[in-house]
Short mmCIF file of N, CA and C in Angstrom, two decimals:
data_model
loop_
_atom_site.label_atom_id
_atom_site.label_comp_id
_atom_site.label_asym_id
_atom_site.label_seq_id
_atom_site.Cartn_x
_atom_site.Cartn_y
_atom_site.Cartn_z
N MET A 10 132.58 -8.25 -118.67
CA MET A 10 133.70 -8.13 -117.85
C MET A 10 134.44 -9.49 -117.82
N PHE A 11 135.80 -9.52 -117.51
CA PHE A 11 136.52 -10.62 -117.38
C PHE A 11 137.03 -10.99 -116.00
N ASP A 12 137.04 -12.15 -115.69
CA ASP A 12 137.44 -12.56 -114.30
C ASP A 12 138.95 -12.48 -114.05
N LYS A 13 139.79 -12.94 -114.99
CA LYS A 13 141.25 -12.89 -114.88
C LYS A 13 141.86 -12.28 -116.09
N VAL A 14 142.47 -11.09 -115.94
CA VAL A 14 143.08 -10.34 -117.10
C VAL A 14 144.52 -10.42 -116.87
N LEU A 15 145.25 -11.06 -117.85
CA LEU A 15 146.70 -10.98 -117.80
C LEU A 15 147.33 -9.78 -118.63
N LEU A 16 148.19 -9.04 -117.86
CA LEU A 16 148.80 -7.88 -118.43
C LEU A 16 150.26 -8.06 -118.38
N PRO A 17 150.84 -8.46 -119.55
CA PRO A 17 152.33 -8.52 -119.61
C PRO A 17 152.93 -7.15 -119.87
N ILE A 18 154.05 -6.84 -118.98
CA ILE A 18 154.53 -5.51 -119.24
C ILE A 18 156.07 -5.68 -119.15
N ASP A 19 156.76 -4.74 -119.70
CA ASP A 19 158.21 -4.53 -119.53
C ASP A 19 158.42 -3.44 -118.56
N VAL A 20 158.84 -3.87 -117.41
CA VAL A 20 159.08 -2.79 -116.31
C VAL A 20 160.06 -1.65 -116.62
N ASN A 21 160.79 -1.84 -117.66
CA ASN A 21 161.88 -0.89 -118.04
C ASN A 21 161.19 0.02 -119.20
N TYR A 22 160.12 -0.20 -119.57
CA TYR A 22 159.56 0.42 -120.77
C TYR A 22 158.04 0.81 -120.35
N GLU A 23 157.88 2.13 -119.95
CA GLU A 23 156.58 2.53 -119.54
C GLU A 23 155.49 2.39 -120.47
N GLU A 24 155.91 2.56 -121.68
CA GLU A 24 154.91 2.52 -122.81
C GLU A 24 154.30 1.16 -122.91
N SER A 25 154.94 0.12 -122.32
CA SER A 25 154.38 -1.20 -122.41
C SER A 25 153.08 -1.46 -121.58
N TRP A 26 152.86 -0.38 -120.62
CA TRP A 26 151.82 -0.49 -119.74
C TRP A 26 150.97 0.66 -119.43
N LYS A 27 151.56 1.89 -119.81
CA LYS A 27 150.70 3.10 -119.45
C LYS A 27 149.39 3.25 -120.14
N LYS A 28 149.31 2.69 -121.27
CA LYS A 28 147.86 2.71 -121.95
C LYS A 28 147.16 1.36 -121.73
N ALA A 29 147.96 0.30 -121.64
CA ALA A 29 147.28 -1.04 -121.48
C ALA A 29 146.74 -1.26 -120.11
N LEU A 30 147.47 -0.67 -119.04
CA LEU A 30 146.96 -0.82 -117.71
C LEU A 30 145.53 -0.29 -117.58
N PRO A 31 145.14 0.92 -117.93
CA PRO A 31 143.73 1.37 -117.86
C PRO A 31 142.74 0.34 -118.62
N ALA A 32 143.28 -0.08 -119.80
CA ALA A 32 142.33 -0.94 -120.55
C ALA A 32 142.15 -2.19 -119.75
N ALA A 33 143.21 -2.80 -119.04
CA ALA A 33 142.96 -3.96 -118.34
C ALA A 33 142.08 -3.70 -117.18
N ARG A 34 142.12 -2.58 -116.53
CA ARG A 34 141.16 -2.30 -115.42
C ARG A 34 139.79 -2.26 -115.87
N ARG A 35 139.55 -1.59 -117.06
CA ARG A 35 138.23 -1.49 -117.52
C ARG A 35 137.67 -2.95 -117.88
N CYS A 36 138.51 -3.81 -118.44
CA CYS A 36 138.06 -5.18 -118.86
C CYS A 36 137.78 -6.04 -117.61
N ALA A 37 138.65 -5.74 -116.51
CA ALA A 37 138.32 -6.58 -115.29
C ALA A 37 137.11 -6.13 -114.55
N GLY A 38 136.83 -4.94 -114.82
CA GLY A 38 135.63 -4.34 -114.04
C GLY A 38 135.87 -4.24 -112.53
N PRO A 39 134.79 -4.15 -111.78
CA PRO A 39 135.02 -3.96 -110.31
C PRO A 39 135.41 -5.21 -109.63
N ALA A 40 135.14 -6.34 -110.16
CA ALA A 40 135.39 -7.68 -109.47
C ALA A 40 136.51 -8.45 -110.00
N GLY A 41 137.03 -8.31 -111.15
CA GLY A 41 138.09 -9.11 -111.87
C GLY A 41 139.45 -8.93 -111.27
N GLU A 42 140.26 -9.94 -111.51
CA GLU A 42 141.60 -9.86 -111.01
C GLU A 42 142.56 -9.39 -112.25
N ILE A 43 143.54 -8.67 -111.86
CA ILE A 43 144.53 -8.35 -112.99
C ILE A 43 145.83 -8.98 -112.44
N HIS A 44 146.45 -9.63 -113.50
CA HIS A 44 147.67 -10.34 -113.19
C HIS A 44 148.77 -9.67 -114.15
N LEU A 45 149.79 -9.02 -113.36
CA LEU A 45 150.89 -8.45 -113.97
C LEU A 45 151.93 -9.41 -114.20
N LEU A 46 152.52 -9.42 -115.50
CA LEU A 46 153.60 -10.32 -115.80
C LEU A 46 154.69 -9.66 -116.32
N GLY A 47 155.85 -9.93 -115.78
CA GLY A 47 157.11 -9.46 -116.27
C GLY A 47 157.90 -10.69 -116.68
N ILE A 48 158.69 -10.53 -117.68
CA ILE A 48 159.37 -11.67 -118.38
C ILE A 48 160.91 -11.45 -118.35
N VAL A 49 161.74 -12.36 -117.80
CA VAL A 49 163.05 -12.29 -117.93
C VAL A 49 163.48 -13.12 -119.07
N HIS A 50 164.08 -12.56 -120.11
CA HIS A 50 164.48 -13.29 -121.26
C HIS A 50 165.44 -14.36 -120.98
N ASP A 51 165.29 -15.45 -121.76
CA ASP A 51 166.29 -16.56 -121.70
C ASP A 51 167.60 -16.12 -122.39
N ILE A 52 168.70 -16.32 -121.68
CA ILE A 52 169.99 -15.81 -122.26
C ILE A 52 170.29 -16.80 -123.50
N GLY A 53 169.97 -18.11 -123.40
CA GLY A 53 170.12 -18.94 -124.57
C GLY A 53 171.44 -19.59 -124.55
N ALA A 54 172.31 -19.02 -125.32
CA ALA A 54 173.66 -19.59 -125.59
C ALA A 54 174.55 -19.66 -124.43
N ALA A 55 175.21 -20.78 -124.31
CA ALA A 55 176.08 -21.06 -123.19
C ALA A 55 177.17 -20.03 -123.08
N MET A 56 177.61 -19.68 -124.40
CA MET A 56 178.77 -18.79 -124.55
C MET A 56 178.31 -17.42 -124.00
N VAL A 57 177.18 -16.93 -124.23
CA VAL A 57 176.85 -15.68 -123.77
C VAL A 57 176.75 -15.72 -122.24
N SER A 58 176.04 -16.68 -121.70
CA SER A 58 175.81 -16.77 -120.30
C SER A 58 177.13 -16.99 -119.53
N SER A 59 178.14 -17.46 -120.17
CA SER A 59 179.43 -17.54 -119.45
C SER A 59 180.05 -16.29 -119.15
N PHE A 60 179.64 -15.15 -119.69
CA PHE A 60 180.12 -13.81 -119.44
C PHE A 60 179.42 -13.17 -118.37
N LEU A 61 178.32 -13.83 -117.87
CA LEU A 61 177.47 -13.08 -116.83
C LEU A 61 177.84 -13.62 -115.46
N PRO A 62 177.55 -12.96 -114.41
CA PRO A 62 177.91 -13.37 -113.10
C PRO A 62 177.11 -14.51 -112.71
N GLU A 63 177.55 -15.44 -111.90
CA GLU A 63 176.77 -16.55 -111.46
C GLU A 63 175.54 -16.22 -110.77
N GLY A 64 174.52 -16.90 -111.10
CA GLY A 64 173.18 -16.67 -110.65
C GLY A 64 172.51 -15.50 -111.23
N PHE A 65 172.86 -15.01 -112.40
CA PHE A 65 172.45 -13.86 -112.97
C PHE A 65 170.87 -13.88 -113.15
N GLU A 66 170.41 -14.96 -113.69
CA GLU A 66 169.01 -15.26 -114.10
C GLU A 66 168.15 -15.14 -112.86
N LYS A 67 168.68 -15.87 -111.80
CA LYS A 67 167.87 -15.85 -110.50
C LYS A 67 167.78 -14.37 -110.01
N LEU A 68 168.85 -13.63 -110.00
CA LEU A 68 168.75 -12.29 -109.49
C LEU A 68 167.80 -11.42 -110.44
N ALA A 69 167.89 -11.69 -111.64
CA ALA A 69 167.05 -10.86 -112.61
C ALA A 69 165.55 -11.23 -112.28
N MET A 70 165.40 -12.35 -112.01
CA MET A 70 163.92 -12.65 -111.71
C MET A 70 163.48 -12.16 -110.34
N GLU A 71 164.27 -12.22 -109.44
CA GLU A 71 163.99 -11.51 -108.11
C GLU A 71 163.76 -9.99 -108.14
N SER A 72 164.67 -9.38 -109.07
CA SER A 72 164.54 -7.97 -109.41
C SER A 72 163.18 -7.64 -110.14
N MET A 73 162.92 -8.54 -111.11
CA MET A 73 161.66 -8.41 -111.79
C MET A 73 160.45 -8.38 -110.92
N LYS A 74 160.38 -9.34 -109.91
CA LYS A 74 159.34 -9.54 -108.90
C LYS A 74 159.15 -8.18 -108.14
N GLU A 75 160.28 -7.67 -107.65
CA GLU A 75 160.27 -6.45 -106.92
C GLU A 75 159.74 -5.15 -107.79
N ARG A 76 160.25 -5.13 -109.05
CA ARG A 76 159.72 -3.99 -109.83
C ARG A 76 158.19 -4.17 -110.07
N LEU A 77 157.75 -5.34 -110.36
CA LEU A 77 156.26 -5.64 -110.58
C LEU A 77 155.51 -5.17 -109.35
N GLU A 78 156.04 -5.51 -108.16
CA GLU A 78 155.39 -5.21 -106.87
C GLU A 78 155.32 -3.66 -106.74
N GLU A 79 156.35 -2.92 -107.05
CA GLU A 79 156.27 -1.44 -106.98
C GLU A 79 155.30 -0.84 -107.87
N ILE A 80 155.17 -1.41 -109.08
CA ILE A 80 154.21 -0.81 -110.01
C ILE A 80 152.85 -1.20 -109.57
N ALA A 81 152.61 -2.34 -109.13
CA ALA A 81 151.28 -2.73 -108.45
C ALA A 81 150.79 -1.80 -107.42
N LYS A 82 151.76 -1.48 -106.44
CA LYS A 82 151.47 -0.64 -105.35
C LYS A 82 151.24 0.73 -105.77
N LYS A 83 152.04 1.18 -106.77
CA LYS A 83 151.87 2.62 -107.30
C LYS A 83 150.48 2.79 -108.13
N GLU A 84 150.22 1.84 -108.92
CA GLU A 84 149.15 2.05 -109.99
C GLU A 84 147.73 1.48 -109.41
N PHE A 85 147.75 0.63 -108.45
CA PHE A 85 146.50 0.17 -107.94
C PHE A 85 146.13 0.37 -106.52
N VAL A 86 145.03 0.92 -106.18
CA VAL A 86 144.67 1.24 -104.86
C VAL A 86 143.97 0.01 -104.13
N ASP A 87 143.47 -0.86 -105.10
CA ASP A 87 142.95 -2.15 -104.56
C ASP A 87 143.82 -3.29 -104.93
N ALA A 88 144.91 -3.33 -104.03
CA ALA A 88 146.03 -4.28 -104.24
C ALA A 88 145.54 -5.77 -104.31
N GLU A 89 144.51 -6.10 -103.61
CA GLU A 89 144.16 -7.45 -103.44
C GLU A 89 143.65 -8.07 -104.70
N ARG A 90 143.25 -7.07 -105.72
CA ARG A 90 142.78 -7.59 -107.11
C ARG A 90 144.00 -7.81 -108.01
N VAL A 91 145.22 -7.38 -107.56
CA VAL A 91 146.44 -7.50 -108.38
C VAL A 91 147.36 -8.52 -107.98
N LYS A 92 147.79 -9.38 -108.82
CA LYS A 92 148.74 -10.48 -108.56
C LYS A 92 149.90 -10.29 -109.58
N THR A 93 151.18 -10.52 -109.16
CA THR A 93 152.41 -10.44 -109.99
C THR A 93 152.99 -11.81 -110.25
N HIS A 94 153.50 -11.85 -111.39
CA HIS A 94 154.07 -13.08 -111.88
C HIS A 94 155.31 -12.75 -112.58
N VAL A 95 156.36 -13.62 -112.47
CA VAL A 95 157.60 -13.40 -113.27
C VAL A 95 157.69 -14.72 -114.23
N GLY A 96 157.81 -14.43 -115.47
CA GLY A 96 158.05 -15.46 -116.43
C GLY A 96 159.49 -15.55 -116.84
N HIS A 97 159.92 -16.63 -117.57
CA HIS A 97 161.26 -16.73 -117.96
C HIS A 97 161.21 -17.30 -119.33
N GLY A 98 161.93 -16.83 -120.27
CA GLY A 98 162.15 -17.47 -121.53
C GLY A 98 161.79 -16.54 -122.69
N HIS A 99 161.30 -17.11 -123.85
CA HIS A 99 160.83 -16.43 -125.08
C HIS A 99 159.50 -15.66 -124.71
N VAL A 100 159.43 -14.38 -124.96
CA VAL A 100 158.31 -13.54 -124.51
C VAL A 100 157.04 -14.13 -124.87
N PRO A 101 156.59 -14.40 -126.22
CA PRO A 101 155.36 -14.85 -126.45
C PRO A 101 155.00 -16.24 -125.77
N GLU A 102 155.94 -17.09 -125.75
CA GLU A 102 155.72 -18.35 -125.17
C GLU A 102 155.41 -18.29 -123.64
N ALA A 103 156.23 -17.44 -123.03
CA ALA A 103 156.05 -17.11 -121.56
C ALA A 103 154.62 -16.57 -121.30
N ILE A 104 154.22 -15.56 -122.04
CA ILE A 104 152.84 -15.10 -121.87
C ILE A 104 151.73 -16.09 -122.01
N LEU A 105 151.91 -16.87 -123.18
CA LEU A 105 150.81 -17.91 -123.33
C LEU A 105 150.85 -18.95 -122.24
N ARG A 106 151.97 -19.31 -121.77
CA ARG A 106 152.24 -20.41 -120.71
C ARG A 106 151.54 -19.85 -119.39
N VAL A 107 151.82 -18.61 -119.03
CA VAL A 107 151.32 -18.00 -117.79
C VAL A 107 149.85 -17.80 -117.81
N ALA A 108 149.36 -17.47 -119.02
CA ALA A 108 147.93 -17.19 -119.21
C ALA A 108 147.20 -18.51 -119.03
N ASP A 109 147.80 -19.56 -119.52
CA ASP A 109 147.19 -20.97 -119.31
C ASP A 109 147.33 -21.35 -117.86
N GLN A 110 148.41 -21.12 -117.18
CA GLN A 110 148.67 -21.50 -115.67
C GLN A 110 147.69 -20.86 -114.86
N ILE A 111 147.40 -19.59 -115.05
CA ILE A 111 146.51 -18.83 -114.11
C ILE A 111 145.05 -18.93 -114.54
N GLY A 112 144.71 -19.48 -115.79
CA GLY A 112 143.33 -19.57 -116.19
C GLY A 112 142.86 -18.18 -116.63
N ALA A 113 143.66 -17.46 -117.28
CA ALA A 113 143.27 -16.09 -117.72
C ALA A 113 142.17 -16.27 -118.73
N ASP A 114 141.22 -15.25 -118.77
CA ASP A 114 140.30 -15.34 -119.78
C ASP A 114 140.40 -14.05 -120.86
N LEU A 115 141.46 -13.27 -120.60
CA LEU A 115 141.78 -12.29 -121.50
C LEU A 115 143.28 -11.79 -121.28
N ILE A 116 144.02 -11.57 -122.40
CA ILE A 116 145.30 -10.91 -122.34
C ILE A 116 145.28 -9.53 -122.77
N VAL A 117 145.77 -8.62 -122.16
CA VAL A 117 145.79 -7.17 -122.54
C VAL A 117 147.14 -6.82 -122.73
N MET A 118 147.69 -6.40 -123.95
CA MET A 118 149.07 -5.97 -124.02
C MET A 118 149.28 -4.86 -124.94
N ALA A 119 150.35 -4.05 -124.63
CA ALA A 119 150.83 -3.11 -125.60
C ALA A 119 151.24 -3.67 -126.96
N SER A 120 151.13 -2.95 -127.93
CA SER A 120 151.75 -3.33 -129.34
C SER A 120 152.47 -2.13 -129.80
N HIS A 121 153.65 -2.29 -130.29
CA HIS A 121 154.36 -1.11 -130.91
C HIS A 121 153.72 -0.86 -132.21
N PRO A 122 153.81 0.43 -132.80
CA PRO A 122 153.28 0.66 -134.10
C PRO A 122 154.01 -0.24 -135.11
N PRO A 123 153.29 -0.61 -136.23
CA PRO A 123 153.93 -1.46 -137.20
C PRO A 123 155.11 -0.92 -137.89
N ASN A 124 156.21 -1.70 -137.96
CA ASN A 124 157.39 -1.30 -138.70
C ASN A 124 157.83 -2.56 -139.54
N ASP A 125 157.66 -2.41 -140.77
CA ASP A 125 157.74 -3.60 -141.69
C ASP A 125 159.18 -4.18 -141.55
N LEU A 126 160.25 -3.51 -141.45
CA LEU A 126 161.54 -4.12 -141.32
C LEU A 126 161.66 -4.79 -140.04
N ARG A 127 161.34 -4.19 -138.95
CA ARG A 127 161.39 -4.71 -137.65
C ARG A 127 160.51 -6.03 -137.57
N THR A 128 159.29 -5.98 -138.10
CA THR A 128 158.52 -7.11 -138.02
C THR A 128 159.00 -8.23 -138.81
N LEU A 129 159.63 -8.08 -139.92
CA LEU A 129 160.25 -9.06 -140.93
C LEU A 129 161.35 -9.58 -140.15
N LEU A 130 162.23 -8.85 -139.46
CA LEU A 130 163.38 -9.42 -138.94
C LEU A 130 163.19 -10.09 -137.44
N VAL A 131 162.45 -9.37 -136.78
CA VAL A 131 162.19 -9.80 -135.33
C VAL A 131 160.83 -10.41 -135.11
N GLY A 132 159.79 -9.78 -135.67
CA GLY A 132 158.41 -10.14 -135.46
C GLY A 132 157.88 -9.56 -134.26
N SER A 133 156.68 -9.32 -134.11
CA SER A 133 156.06 -8.65 -132.97
C SER A 133 155.53 -9.62 -131.94
N ASN A 134 155.86 -9.43 -130.70
CA ASN A 134 155.53 -10.35 -129.56
C ASN A 134 153.94 -10.33 -129.55
N ALA A 135 153.34 -9.16 -129.70
CA ALA A 135 151.78 -9.17 -129.69
C ALA A 135 151.22 -10.00 -130.81
N ASP A 136 151.84 -9.89 -131.96
CA ASP A 136 151.35 -10.53 -133.11
C ASP A 136 151.47 -12.07 -132.86
N LYS A 137 152.43 -12.51 -132.38
CA LYS A 137 152.70 -13.96 -132.04
C LYS A 137 151.62 -14.49 -131.00
N VAL A 138 151.44 -13.62 -129.99
CA VAL A 138 150.49 -13.89 -128.92
C VAL A 138 149.04 -14.08 -129.53
N VAL A 139 148.80 -12.98 -130.32
CA VAL A 139 147.34 -13.02 -130.94
C VAL A 139 147.14 -14.27 -131.80
N HIS A 140 148.20 -14.63 -132.49
CA HIS A 140 147.95 -15.79 -133.48
C HIS A 140 147.91 -17.12 -132.73
N HIS A 141 148.51 -17.24 -131.45
CA HIS A 141 148.63 -18.57 -130.87
C HIS A 141 147.82 -18.61 -129.59
N ALA A 142 147.10 -17.51 -129.17
CA ALA A 142 146.37 -17.50 -127.91
C ALA A 142 144.97 -18.38 -128.17
N LYS A 143 144.64 -19.02 -127.04
CA LYS A 143 143.39 -19.67 -127.07
C LYS A 143 142.17 -18.81 -126.47
N ILE A 144 142.57 -17.65 -125.97
CA ILE A 144 141.67 -16.78 -125.45
C ILE A 144 141.78 -15.39 -126.18
N PRO A 145 140.83 -14.51 -125.99
CA PRO A 145 140.94 -13.20 -126.50
C PRO A 145 142.08 -12.36 -126.07
N VAL A 146 142.65 -11.62 -127.01
CA VAL A 146 143.77 -10.71 -126.79
C VAL A 146 143.45 -9.34 -127.23
N LEU A 147 143.52 -8.37 -126.39
CA LEU A 147 143.39 -7.05 -126.64
C LEU A 147 144.71 -6.36 -126.82
N THR A 148 145.03 -5.84 -127.90
CA THR A 148 146.23 -5.10 -128.09
C THR A 148 146.04 -3.63 -128.04
N VAL A 149 146.80 -2.82 -127.35
CA VAL A 149 146.59 -1.44 -127.18
C VAL A 149 147.81 -0.73 -127.71
N ARG A 150 147.54 0.48 -128.37
CA ARG A 150 148.54 1.35 -128.92
C ARG A 150 148.40 2.70 -128.25
#
């Protein structure tokens, strides 16, 4: 069993957690903590962000926190074992940064089925986390 399991999810994409969440529960056992992580993507270019309303990223992070809390309440009866976190930036980097900050000893995350063209052009977030993590990573399909 693991003491602190980090479960990065996309709150808008149920497939990012429906199978991974039960795996995280099993890995945490009866005493481990589960840390849900939602990530707000960094807009990046100033030109793009100039078209967004003022305070967009702050509002997006607040909304993410609310959605994570809703999922935690809905999916866990033992809410004291679940903590929610909102990351910001590039997805793999945010996952690794939060894992380090909370002292996670396992990352559980969903991985989309391989698609050579998509992986070549964009790359898989799970692949990047697996290759750069200092702790075990369980990918779930």
